[in-house]
Short mmCIF file of C-alpha atoms in Angstrom, two decimals:
data_model
loop_
_atom_site.label_atom_id
_atom_site.label_comp_id
_atom_site.label_asym_id
_atom_site.label_seq_id
_atom_site.Cartn_x
_atom_site.Cartn_y
_atom_site.Cartn_z
CA MET A 730 0.19 0.09 -0.37
CA THR A 731 1.17 3.75 -1.24
CA PRO A 732 1.61 5.40 2.27
CA PHE A 733 -1.79 7.82 3.15
CA SER A 734 -2.14 10.48 6.04
CA TYR A 735 -5.05 9.36 8.79
CA GLN A 736 -7.65 10.51 10.81
CA ARG A 737 -10.37 9.86 12.33
CA PRO A 738 -12.49 12.47 13.18
CA GLU A 739 -16.14 11.89 15.73
CA ARG A 740 -18.51 14.56 14.43
CA ILE A 741 -20.09 14.52 10.43
CA ASP A 742 -19.31 17.82 9.50
CA GLN A 743 -15.27 16.71 11.15
CA ALA A 744 -15.46 14.47 8.71
CA ILE A 745 -16.29 16.51 5.55
CA ALA A 746 -14.58 19.46 6.31
CA LEU A 747 -11.35 17.18 6.19
CA HIS A 748 -12.10 15.77 2.82
CA GLY A 749 -10.05 16.63 -0.08
CA PRO A 750 -9.65 15.81 -3.56
CA ASP A 751 -7.10 12.74 -2.26
CA SER A 752 -9.58 11.60 0.91
CA ARG A 753 -11.30 8.48 0.88
CA TYR A 754 -13.75 7.88 3.96
CA ILE A 755 -13.25 4.10 5.42
CA ALA A 756 -15.39 2.35 7.47
CA GLY A 757 -14.93 -1.99 7.16
CA GLY A 758 -12.74 -0.98 5.00
CA THR A 759 -12.71 -4.28 2.69
CA ASN A 760 -12.81 -3.65 -0.01
CA LEU A 761 -10.83 -0.01 0.06
CA LEU A 762 -7.68 -2.09 1.55
CA ASP A 763 -8.24 -4.30 -1.35
CA LEU A 764 -8.21 -2.11 -4.00
CA MET A 765 -5.54 -0.53 -1.85
CA LYS A 766 -3.09 -3.40 -2.31
CA GLU A 767 -4.12 -4.30 -5.77
CA ASN A 768 -2.58 -0.53 -6.76
CA VAL A 769 -5.95 0.29 -7.84
CA LEU A 770 -6.68 3.25 -5.46
CA GLN A 771 -3.91 4.87 -4.12
CA PRO A 772 -5.56 7.95 -1.61
CA GLY A 773 -3.18 10.35 0.21
CA GLN A 774 -5.36 10.62 3.07
CA LEU A 775 -7.43 7.74 4.02
CA ILE A 776 -10.58 9.54 7.05
CA ASP A 777 -11.91 6.90 9.11
CA ILE A 778 -15.43 7.48 10.05
CA ASN A 779 -15.77 4.54 12.51
CA GLY A 780 -15.74 7.39 14.97
CA LEU A 781 -19.26 9.41 14.19
CA PRO A 782 -23.05 7.96 15.39
CA LEU A 783 -24.53 6.62 12.23
CA ARG A 784 -24.77 3.10 14.16
CA GLU A 785 -28.69 3.33 15.18
CA ILE A 786 -31.44 1.09 13.51
CA GLU A 787 -34.98 3.46 14.31
CA GLN A 788 -38.19 3.78 13.56
CA THR A 789 -39.16 6.70 11.10
CA ALA A 790 -42.12 8.93 11.62
CA GLU A 791 -43.89 7.70 8.70
CA GLY A 792 -43.15 3.94 10.31
CA GLY A 793 -40.14 2.38 8.52
CA LEU A 794 -36.58 1.80 9.60
CA ARG A 795 -33.39 4.32 9.29
CA ILE A 796 -30.30 2.06 9.00
CA GLY A 797 -27.14 4.45 10.10
CA ALA A 798 -24.63 4.35 7.47
CA LEU A 799 -21.66 1.88 9.96
CA VAL A 800 -24.60 -1.01 11.48
CA SER A 801 -22.71 -3.68 9.54
CA ASN A 802 -23.79 -5.69 7.77
CA ALA A 803 -24.30 -8.77 10.21
CA ASP A 804 -25.90 -6.98 12.79
CA LEU A 805 -28.37 -5.10 8.87
CA ALA A 806 -29.10 -9.20 8.37
CA TRP A 807 -29.65 -10.25 11.54
CA HIS A 808 -31.80 -6.87 12.99
CA PRO A 809 -35.49 -8.88 14.71
CA GLN A 810 -37.10 -5.45 12.43
CA ILE A 811 -34.97 -6.65 9.62
CA GLU A 812 -35.52 -10.54 9.97
CA GLN A 813 -39.02 -9.90 11.09
CA ARG A 814 -40.28 -6.99 8.59
CA TYR A 815 -37.62 -7.11 5.63
CA PRO A 816 -36.44 -11.15 4.43
CA LEU A 817 -36.27 -10.35 1.52
CA LEU A 818 -32.91 -7.36 2.68
CA SER A 819 -31.58 -9.57 5.17
CA LYS A 820 -31.94 -12.48 2.67
CA ALA A 821 -30.25 -10.97 -0.20
CA ILE A 822 -27.54 -9.27 3.40
CA LEU A 823 -26.88 -13.31 3.64
CA ALA A 824 -26.59 -14.27 -0.02
CA GLY A 825 -23.25 -12.02 -0.33
CA ALA A 826 -19.75 -12.38 1.23
CA SER A 827 -18.77 -14.23 3.94
CA PRO A 828 -19.05 -14.16 7.93
CA GLN A 829 -15.54 -12.59 8.21
CA LEU A 830 -16.41 -9.53 5.79
CA ARG A 831 -20.70 -9.05 7.13
CA ASN A 832 -18.94 -8.67 10.00
CA MET A 833 -16.91 -5.96 9.23
CA ALA A 834 -18.50 -4.01 5.96
CA SER A 835 -20.90 -1.87 6.21
CA THR A 836 -23.94 -0.79 5.18
CA GLY A 837 -22.98 2.41 3.40
CA GLY A 838 -19.86 0.92 2.56
CA ASN A 839 -22.42 -2.48 0.08
CA LEU A 840 -23.59 0.44 -1.77
CA LEU A 841 -20.05 2.52 -2.65
CA GLN A 842 -18.41 -1.44 -3.24
CA ARG A 843 -16.64 -1.45 -6.55
CA THR A 844 -16.75 -3.72 -9.64
CA ARG A 845 -15.30 -6.99 -9.92
CA CYS A 846 -14.16 -6.62 -13.14
CA TYR A 847 -10.68 -8.42 -13.65
CA TYR A 848 -9.48 -5.70 -15.81
CA PHE A 849 -10.79 -2.85 -12.90
CA TYR A 850 -8.61 -4.85 -10.64
CA ASP A 851 -6.07 -5.16 -12.96
CA THR A 852 -3.97 -2.45 -13.48
CA ALA A 853 -2.15 -3.54 -16.61
CA THR A 854 -4.72 -3.64 -18.78
CA PRO A 855 -6.34 -1.23 -19.30
CA CYS A 856 -9.96 0.17 -18.27
CA ASN A 857 -12.35 3.30 -18.59
CA LYS A 858 -13.86 3.11 -14.97
CA ARG A 859 -10.06 2.69 -13.82
CA GLU A 860 -8.51 5.20 -15.87
CA PRO A 861 -10.80 7.44 -17.82
CA GLY A 862 -10.10 7.15 -21.52
CA SER A 863 -7.83 4.55 -21.74
CA GLY A 864 -9.60 1.90 -23.36
CA CYS A 865 -12.59 -1.49 -21.68
CA SER A 866 -10.52 -4.86 -22.30
CA ALA A 867 -13.71 -6.97 -20.88
CA ARG A 868 -15.69 -5.15 -24.10
CA ASP A 869 -13.90 -7.11 -26.26
CA GLY A 870 -12.04 -9.62 -23.75
CA ARG A 871 -13.01 -11.92 -20.99
CA ASN A 872 -17.12 -11.03 -20.60
CA ARG A 873 -18.79 -13.82 -18.86
CA ILE A 874 -19.68 -12.00 -16.08
CA HIS A 875 -20.14 -8.54 -17.67
CA ALA A 876 -23.75 -7.20 -18.46
CA ILE A 877 -26.06 -7.37 -20.14
CA LEU A 878 -27.91 -3.69 -19.67
CA GLY A 879 -27.22 -0.41 -19.74
CA ALA A 880 -23.52 -0.79 -20.44
CA SER A 881 -21.66 1.43 -22.63
CA GLU A 882 -19.22 1.09 -25.01
CA HIS A 883 -17.36 2.27 -22.27
CA CYS A 884 -17.89 -0.02 -19.68
CA VAL A 885 -19.40 -3.36 -19.86
CA ALA A 886 -19.03 -3.97 -15.95
CA VAL A 887 -21.89 -4.45 -13.52
CA HIS A 888 -22.27 -3.38 -9.82
CA PRO A 889 -21.84 -6.48 -7.49
CA SER A 890 -23.22 -6.07 -4.07
CA ASP A 891 -26.01 -8.16 -3.55
CA MET A 892 -27.93 -5.85 -0.75
CA CYS A 893 -28.88 -3.23 -3.17
CA VAL A 894 -30.48 -5.78 -5.51
CA ALA A 895 -32.86 -6.21 -2.41
CA LEU A 896 -32.68 -2.45 -1.44
CA ALA A 897 -33.96 -1.45 -4.74
CA ALA A 898 -36.76 -3.57 -4.99
CA LEU A 899 -37.87 -1.64 -1.01
CA ASP A 900 -38.11 1.06 -2.81
CA ALA A 901 -34.95 2.03 -0.23
CA ARG A 902 -34.00 5.64 0.20
CA VAL A 903 -30.03 7.01 0.83
CA HIS A 904 -29.39 9.87 3.08
CA VAL A 905 -25.95 11.80 1.99
CA GLU A 906 -24.34 14.62 3.70
CA GLY A 907 -22.28 16.67 2.22
CA PRO A 908 -19.70 20.20 1.68
CA HIS A 909 -23.02 22.00 0.56
CA GLY A 910 -25.72 20.09 3.36
CA LYS A 911 -28.02 17.43 3.33
CA ARG A 912 -29.56 15.13 0.44
CA ARG A 913 -32.05 12.10 -0.16
CA LEU A 914 -31.98 9.78 -2.88
CA GLU A 915 -34.02 7.43 -3.80
CA LEU A 916 -32.17 4.03 -4.38
CA VAL A 917 -32.19 3.63 -7.61
CA ASP A 918 -31.06 7.03 -7.99
CA PHE A 919 -27.87 6.35 -6.23
CA HIS A 920 -25.63 3.99 -9.06
CA ARG A 921 -25.93 5.44 -12.54
CA LEU A 922 -25.16 4.00 -16.06
CA PRO A 923 -22.14 3.77 -17.05
CA GLY A 924 -22.52 5.79 -19.92
CA ASP A 925 -19.58 8.63 -20.79
CA GLN A 926 -17.96 8.18 -17.40
CA PRO A 927 -17.40 4.56 -16.11
CA GLN A 928 -15.60 6.03 -13.56
CA GLN A 929 -18.53 7.48 -11.71
CA ASP A 930 -20.88 4.70 -9.92
CA ASN A 931 -22.85 6.62 -8.53
CA VAL A 932 -24.55 10.60 -8.45
CA LEU A 933 -22.18 11.03 -5.43
CA VAL A 934 -20.07 14.34 -5.17
CA GLU A 935 -16.72 14.80 -3.55
CA GLY A 936 -16.85 15.13 -0.11
CA GLU A 937 -20.27 13.66 0.12
CA LEU A 938 -20.67 10.89 3.36
CA ILE A 939 -23.99 8.57 3.19
CA THR A 940 -25.06 8.73 7.08
CA ALA A 941 -28.32 5.81 6.29
CA ILE A 942 -30.82 3.70 4.37
CA GLU A 943 -34.69 4.06 4.62
CA LEU A 944 -37.07 1.44 4.27
CA PRO A 945 -40.29 2.71 3.95
CA VAL A 946 -43.40 0.87 5.53
CA GLU A 947 -43.74 -1.45 3.17
CA GLY A 948 -41.27 -4.91 3.49
CA PHE A 949 -43.26 -7.24 1.40
CA ALA A 950 -42.80 -9.64 4.36
CA SER A 951 -45.13 -12.29 3.51
CA HIS A 952 -44.25 -12.76 -0.46
CA CYS A 953 -40.42 -12.33 -1.28
CA ALA A 954 -37.36 -14.34 -2.78
CA TYR A 955 -33.95 -13.56 -3.42
CA LEU A 956 -32.54 -15.89 -5.53
CA LYS A 957 -28.49 -15.52 -6.56
CA VAL A 958 -27.38 -17.70 -9.38
CA ARG A 959 -23.47 -18.49 -8.75
CA ASP A 960 -20.58 -20.39 -10.44
CA ARG A 961 -20.30 -22.67 -6.62
CA ALA A 962 -22.99 -22.93 -3.45
CA SER A 963 -21.64 -19.79 -1.37
CA TYR A 964 -19.37 -17.14 -1.25
CA ALA A 965 -19.51 -16.44 -4.48
CA PHE A 966 -20.54 -12.89 -6.80
CA ALA A 967 -23.57 -12.86 -8.80
CA LEU A 968 -23.54 -14.19 -12.13
CA VAL A 969 -27.12 -13.20 -11.47
CA SER A 970 -29.37 -11.77 -9.35
CA VAL A 971 -33.46 -11.70 -8.33
CA ALA A 972 -35.36 -9.59 -5.50
CA ALA A 973 -39.12 -10.54 -6.47
CA ALA A 974 -41.14 -8.63 -3.76
CA LEU A 975 -45.42 -9.54 -3.91
CA GLU A 976 -48.08 -7.95 -2.38
CA MET A 977 -51.41 -10.61 -2.26
CA ASP A 978 -54.69 -10.39 -2.44
CA GLY A 979 -55.22 -15.05 -2.42
CA ASP A 980 -53.57 -15.51 -5.52
CA VAL A 981 -54.10 -12.84 -7.23
CA ILE A 982 -51.04 -10.07 -7.38
CA ARG A 983 -51.92 -6.54 -6.36
CA ARG A 984 -48.23 -5.41 -6.46
CA ALA A 985 -44.91 -6.01 -7.00
CA ARG A 986 -41.19 -5.19 -6.72
CA ILE A 987 -38.77 -6.90 -8.99
CA ALA A 988 -34.95 -5.81 -9.35
CA LEU A 989 -32.38 -8.02 -11.02
CA GLY A 990 -28.61 -8.20 -10.25
CA GLY A 991 -25.60 -9.02 -12.06
CA VAL A 992 -26.97 -7.83 -14.81
CA ALA A 993 -26.31 -3.63 -14.92
CA HIS A 994 -23.77 -1.20 -13.55
CA LYS A 995 -26.94 -0.48 -10.95
CA PRO A 996 -29.70 -2.87 -9.79
CA TRP A 997 -31.94 -2.84 -12.49
CA ARG A 998 -35.42 -2.00 -12.44
CA ILE A 999 -38.13 -2.02 -14.81
CA GLU A 1000 -41.65 -0.17 -13.84
CA GLU A 1001 -43.14 -1.47 -16.57
CA ALA A 1002 -42.22 -4.76 -15.52
CA GLU A 1003 -43.50 -4.47 -12.09
CA ASP A 1004 -47.04 -2.60 -13.14
CA GLN A 1005 -48.83 -5.50 -15.72
CA LEU A 1006 -47.77 -7.90 -13.08
CA SER A 1007 -50.61 -5.91 -11.42
CA GLY A 1008 -54.08 -7.30 -10.75
CA LYS A 1009 -52.74 -10.16 -12.53
CA ARG A 1010 -52.87 -14.14 -11.08
CA ALA A 1011 -49.60 -15.49 -10.00
CA GLU A 1012 -49.18 -18.04 -12.26
CA ALA A 1013 -45.76 -18.45 -14.48
CA GLY A 1014 -46.99 -16.75 -17.99
CA CYS A 1015 -46.97 -13.24 -16.91
CA PHE A 1016 -44.39 -13.64 -14.43
CA ALA A 1017 -42.23 -14.50 -17.74
CA ALA A 1018 -44.11 -11.95 -19.27
CA ALA A 1019 -42.58 -9.42 -16.51
CA ALA A 1020 -39.15 -10.82 -17.16
CA GLU A 1021 -39.51 -10.62 -21.05
CA ARG A 1022 -40.32 -6.86 -20.26
CA LEU A 1023 -37.27 -6.08 -17.76
CA LEU A 1024 -34.67 -8.34 -20.97
CA GLN A 1025 -36.49 -5.81 -23.47
CA GLY A 1026 -33.17 -4.20 -25.32
CA ALA A 1027 -30.28 -6.46 -23.07
CA GLN A 1028 -27.60 -6.94 -25.29
CA PRO A 1029 -25.66 -9.69 -24.34
CA LEU A 1030 -20.77 -9.62 -25.47
CA ALA A 1031 -19.23 -12.61 -26.72
CA ASP A 1032 -19.37 -14.97 -23.25
CA ASN A 1033 -22.29 -14.08 -21.64
CA ALA A 1034 -25.40 -14.57 -23.52
CA PHE A 1035 -26.63 -17.71 -20.93
CA LYS A 1036 -27.07 -14.84 -18.21
CA ILE A 1037 -30.67 -14.22 -20.45
CA ASP A 1038 -31.75 -17.42 -20.21
CA LEU A 1039 -30.54 -17.51 -16.82
CA VAL A 1040 -31.77 -14.63 -15.22
CA HIS A 1041 -35.46 -14.96 -17.15
CA ARG A 1042 -35.42 -18.04 -15.67
CA ALA A 1043 -34.40 -16.64 -12.37
CA ILE A 1044 -37.22 -14.08 -12.31
CA VAL A 1045 -39.56 -16.38 -12.73
CA ARG A 1046 -38.27 -18.91 -10.22
CA ALA A 1047 -38.33 -15.86 -7.46
CA LEU A 1048 -41.44 -14.40 -8.93
CA THR A 1049 -43.23 -18.44 -8.38
CA GLU A 1050 -41.71 -18.52 -4.87
CA ALA A 1051 -42.30 -15.38 -3.58
CA ALA A 1052 -46.25 -15.80 -4.86
CA GLY A 1053 -46.17 -19.39 -2.53
CA GLY A 1054 -45.23 -17.00 0.57
CA THR A 1055 -41.78 -16.04 2.19
CA VAL A 1056 -39.39 -19.32 3.17
CA MET B 964 -10.81 14.54 16.45
CA SER B 965 -9.27 11.88 17.77
CA GLU B 966 -5.30 12.53 18.48
CA HIS B 967 -4.87 8.81 16.37
CA SER B 968 -4.71 11.11 13.89
CA SER B 969 -1.79 10.90 11.34
CA ALA B 970 0.25 13.24 9.69
CA ALA B 971 2.36 10.52 6.20
CA GLY B 972 4.40 8.94 7.55
CA GLN B 973 3.53 9.14 11.11
CA THR B 974 3.03 6.54 13.63
CA CYS B 975 0.27 6.43 15.59
CA THR B 976 0.17 4.60 19.49
CA ILE B 977 -2.84 2.16 19.36
CA SER B 978 -3.74 0.63 22.69
CA LEU B 979 -5.28 -3.37 22.32
CA GLU B 980 -6.09 -6.10 24.27
CA LEU B 981 -4.50 -8.68 22.96
CA ASN B 982 -5.08 -12.01 24.42
CA GLY B 983 -6.08 -10.97 27.35
CA GLU B 984 -3.27 -8.76 28.13
CA ARG B 985 -3.55 -4.48 27.77
CA ARG B 986 -0.40 -3.71 25.21
CA GLU B 987 0.57 -0.27 24.34
CA LEU B 988 1.28 -0.55 20.64
CA GLN B 989 3.08 1.59 17.98
CA VAL B 990 2.37 1.39 14.95
CA GLN B 991 1.84 2.82 11.02
CA PRO B 992 -1.58 4.25 9.53
CA TRP B 993 -0.86 1.63 6.81
CA THR B 994 -0.59 -1.70 8.77
CA THR B 995 -2.76 -4.39 8.27
CA LEU B 996 -4.03 -5.93 11.78
CA LEU B 997 -2.44 -9.30 10.44
CA ASP B 998 0.84 -7.70 9.36
CA LEU B 999 0.78 -6.32 13.33
CA LEU B 1000 0.60 -9.83 14.75
CA ARG B 1001 3.17 -11.58 12.88
CA ASP B 1002 5.41 -8.95 11.38
CA GLN B 1003 5.94 -6.86 14.79
CA LEU B 1004 4.16 -9.18 17.25
CA GLY B 1005 5.64 -12.31 15.75
CA LEU B 1006 2.22 -13.47 16.59
CA THR B 1007 2.85 -16.25 13.67
CA GLY B 1008 -0.33 -18.90 14.05
CA THR B 1009 -2.64 -16.38 11.83
CA LYS B 1010 -1.57 -16.38 8.79
CA LYS B 1011 -1.49 -14.83 5.94
CA GLY B 1012 -2.77 -16.71 2.76
CA CYS B 1013 -4.42 -14.63 0.13
CA ASP B 1014 -4.26 -11.41 1.90
CA HIS B 1015 -6.97 -10.33 0.03
CA GLY B 1016 -9.97 -11.77 2.03
CA GLN B 1017 -10.56 -14.69 -0.23
CA CYS B 1018 -9.55 -17.44 2.34
CA GLY B 1019 -9.84 -16.86 5.79
CA ALA B 1020 -6.67 -18.35 6.83
CA CYS B 1021 -6.30 -14.89 9.00
CA THR B 1022 -9.27 -14.76 10.52
CA VAL B 1023 -9.20 -13.73 14.25
CA LEU B 1024 -11.43 -13.17 17.05
CA LEU B 1025 -12.06 -8.69 17.28
CA ASP B 1026 -14.48 -8.09 20.23
CA GLY B 1027 -15.57 -11.76 19.80
CA ARG B 1028 -16.73 -11.79 16.36
CA ARG B 1029 -14.94 -13.01 13.46
CA ILE B 1030 -13.32 -10.67 10.59
CA ASN B 1031 -10.59 -11.18 7.87
CA SER B 1032 -7.23 -9.37 9.62
CA CYS B 1033 -5.95 -8.91 6.42
CA LEU B 1034 -8.61 -6.05 5.27
CA THR B 1035 -8.31 -3.35 7.99
CA LEU B 1036 -5.62 -1.23 9.45
CA ALA B 1037 -4.35 -2.49 12.82
CA VAL B 1038 -5.02 2.27 13.79
CA MET B 1039 -9.12 1.28 13.80
CA HIS B 1040 -8.57 -0.65 16.66
CA ASP B 1041 -7.39 1.15 19.64
CA GLY B 1042 -9.11 0.20 22.46
CA ALA B 1043 -10.73 -3.05 20.65
CA SER B 1044 -10.01 -6.68 22.07
CA LEU B 1045 -8.41 -9.11 20.23
CA THR B 1046 -8.12 -12.84 19.75
CA THR B 1047 -5.86 -14.53 17.93
CA ILE B 1048 -5.32 -18.53 17.64
CA GLU B 1049 -2.45 -18.26 20.36
CA GLY B 1050 -5.39 -16.97 23.08
CA LEU B 1051 -7.88 -19.41 22.94
CA ALA B 1052 -6.10 -22.57 24.72
CA SER B 1053 -6.16 -22.14 28.53
CA ALA B 1054 -3.17 -22.86 30.09
CA GLU B 1055 -4.17 -26.52 31.14
CA ALA B 1056 -5.96 -27.12 27.98
CA LEU B 1057 -6.63 -26.75 24.75
CA HIS B 1058 -9.86 -25.14 23.36
CA PRO B 1059 -12.58 -27.59 22.75
CA LEU B 1060 -12.22 -26.98 18.51
CA GLN B 1061 -8.89 -27.66 18.81
CA ALA B 1062 -9.04 -30.65 21.10
CA ALA B 1063 -12.22 -31.38 18.07
CA PHE B 1064 -9.96 -30.77 15.72
CA VAL B 1065 -7.29 -33.27 16.75
CA LYS B 1066 -9.77 -35.51 16.93
CA HIS B 1067 -11.52 -35.80 14.00
CA ASP B 1068 -8.10 -35.73 12.32
CA ALA B 1069 -9.16 -32.45 10.81
CA PHE B 1070 -6.22 -30.69 8.31
CA GLN B 1071 -3.26 -32.15 5.92
CA CYS B 1072 -0.94 -29.41 6.09
CA GLY B 1073 -2.53 -27.12 8.32
CA TYR B 1074 -2.32 -23.99 7.20
CA CYS B 1075 -5.75 -23.21 7.61
CA THR B 1076 -5.93 -24.40 10.85
CA PRO B 1077 -6.20 -21.18 13.14
CA GLY B 1078 -8.54 -19.39 10.77
CA GLN B 1079 -10.67 -22.49 10.35
CA ILE B 1080 -10.48 -22.67 14.40
CA CYS B 1081 -10.59 -19.25 14.67
CA SER B 1082 -13.27 -18.30 12.28
CA ALA B 1083 -16.14 -21.49 14.70
CA ALA B 1084 -15.15 -20.07 17.48
CA GLY B 1085 -17.11 -16.89 16.01
CA LEU B 1086 -19.98 -19.34 14.48
CA ALA B 1087 -20.31 -20.39 17.63
CA ALA B 1088 -21.03 -17.12 19.41
CA GLU B 1089 -23.40 -15.88 16.66
CA ASN B 1090 -25.10 -18.89 17.10
CA ARG B 1091 -27.17 -19.18 13.83
CA ALA B 1092 -25.73 -22.19 12.69
CA SER B 1093 -25.77 -25.59 14.39
CA SER B 1094 -27.20 -28.34 11.37
CA ARG B 1095 -24.21 -29.80 9.06
CA ASP B 1096 -25.51 -27.74 6.10
CA GLU B 1097 -25.89 -24.53 7.91
CA ILE B 1098 -22.22 -24.98 9.10
CA ARG B 1099 -20.58 -25.30 5.49
CA GLU B 1100 -22.61 -22.41 4.94
CA HIS B 1101 -21.68 -20.11 7.62
CA MET B 1102 -17.73 -21.65 7.01
CA SER B 1103 -17.54 -20.48 3.16
CA GLY B 1104 -14.85 -17.53 3.87
CA ASN B 1105 -12.70 -20.48 5.60
CA LEU B 1106 -10.82 -22.13 2.36
CA CYS B 1107 -8.81 -25.29 2.77
CA ARG B 1108 -6.88 -26.06 -0.28
CA CYS B 1109 -6.10 -29.73 1.18
CA GLY B 1110 -9.58 -30.34 0.89
CA ALA B 1111 -9.98 -31.53 4.51
CA TYR B 1112 -13.71 -30.16 4.96
CA PRO B 1113 -15.49 -33.34 5.49
CA ASN B 1114 -12.91 -33.58 8.92
CA ILE B 1115 -13.45 -30.19 9.65
CA LEU B 1116 -16.89 -30.03 8.99
CA ALA B 1117 -17.38 -33.24 11.92
CA ALA B 1118 -15.07 -31.30 14.47
CA ILE B 1119 -17.01 -28.06 14.53
CA GLU B 1120 -20.19 -30.23 14.56
CA ASP B 1121 -18.75 -32.47 17.37
CA ALA B 1122 -17.35 -29.00 19.27
CA LEU B 1123 -20.60 -26.90 18.86
CA PRO B 1124 -22.68 -28.08 21.39
CA ALA B 1125 -20.07 -27.99 24.18
CA LEU B 1126 -19.03 -23.76 23.40
CA ARG B 1127 -23.07 -23.69 23.57
CA GLY B 1128 -22.49 -25.56 26.76
CA GLN B 1129 -20.04 -22.94 27.77
CA GLU B 1130 -21.82 -19.67 26.63
CA GLY B 1131 -24.53 -20.05 28.20
CA ALA B 1132 -22.59 -21.07 31.91
CA GLN B 1133 -21.15 -17.74 31.42
#
């Protein structure tokens, strides 16, 4: 690792004031330190935010939950309120990483983790995300794990988080604080598509800090499923994943939420696909039609055409499981 | 601002309760917890496998919870309590997991063993895994390249009731 200076502020405003162009906030550190060891990132200053008061899980005025950015992934997944009211989130978190990493990784950091595209990690190869303008090695290279939706000629990387896929389906919001004050974003608007600026994973501006994630009242607790398909049974990133959440009236769907992981630069949601399920009897035909709509415009690369069939089947299966009741 | 802030190149003083003993330590900001243990303190029981959080050989218990010591900076843990493989046994007896690993021959080369045992101790404290499938899933952060998994699983399964008893007695 390249030497850096280290600060541990105790207040949010101190942390933000310390932040400059060469700074990084560090919370769990599980992804940042890995990237620093690989020389993908070489910050001159680390601002350790673990002293900030961002570890609470509290009820919001409207009856949802506000999760402090420093709550660990393990504590979040096993929090009684999350297990009971938002089991989709719990399942998605527990589908990711390992117990050791979940004990370290923070809620805010999970949103900010970087892609696991091999070329992003390999400093010997061009990568527009790591070094803007250098080119994309994945587009015509090995691209089995890469995007089939929303990619650009500059970048075909996917966002690696499981947690964010569930948060997208649950209509979560992200609270941030920065040099220009506080703002609240919809999680689905937090991450961005690569376009011609793949170096920007999300819409945060310099110095902005995630302070909390907010969950609305509705947690789809009785009809949800998180289905993750990967190369080994545990401890691997998703090839594709599906967060499915339904509000049911008998066997008729009242509301549906579907988010996909492993297919794009951000969790993938198409509201039309969800709306067309409203009022329908839960059965494979309408689930397949929703899958078709979600996959509209999919453009596979040389090695990842299999993802189209795989995610189509995964959507139908996840919706079928959700309709049958949360397991 | 805490006193542990440092300019580039400067060292910081931290206090750790290491295997039950309070230690004042000088660390550089970029020293990982793993490198502190092995290189600075000579506690080489904790192993460096991949150094990227993928193999689990560096697993230690930080405030009773299992973590990868390779993916965290020592300077971030001022005031913490740390247990490594060297701190698990008492003066008289092996830790129940150590005894179970010996009984079940749960290793070949032994390199992953300290991490496996610390991870299993963390698993026992979490109390989220009982069945063989659950233990397998909750040990997925620890790789064994010799493939001693069947015996590792048997050892953990065997030791878990005794560990739960210990917890209850405390």
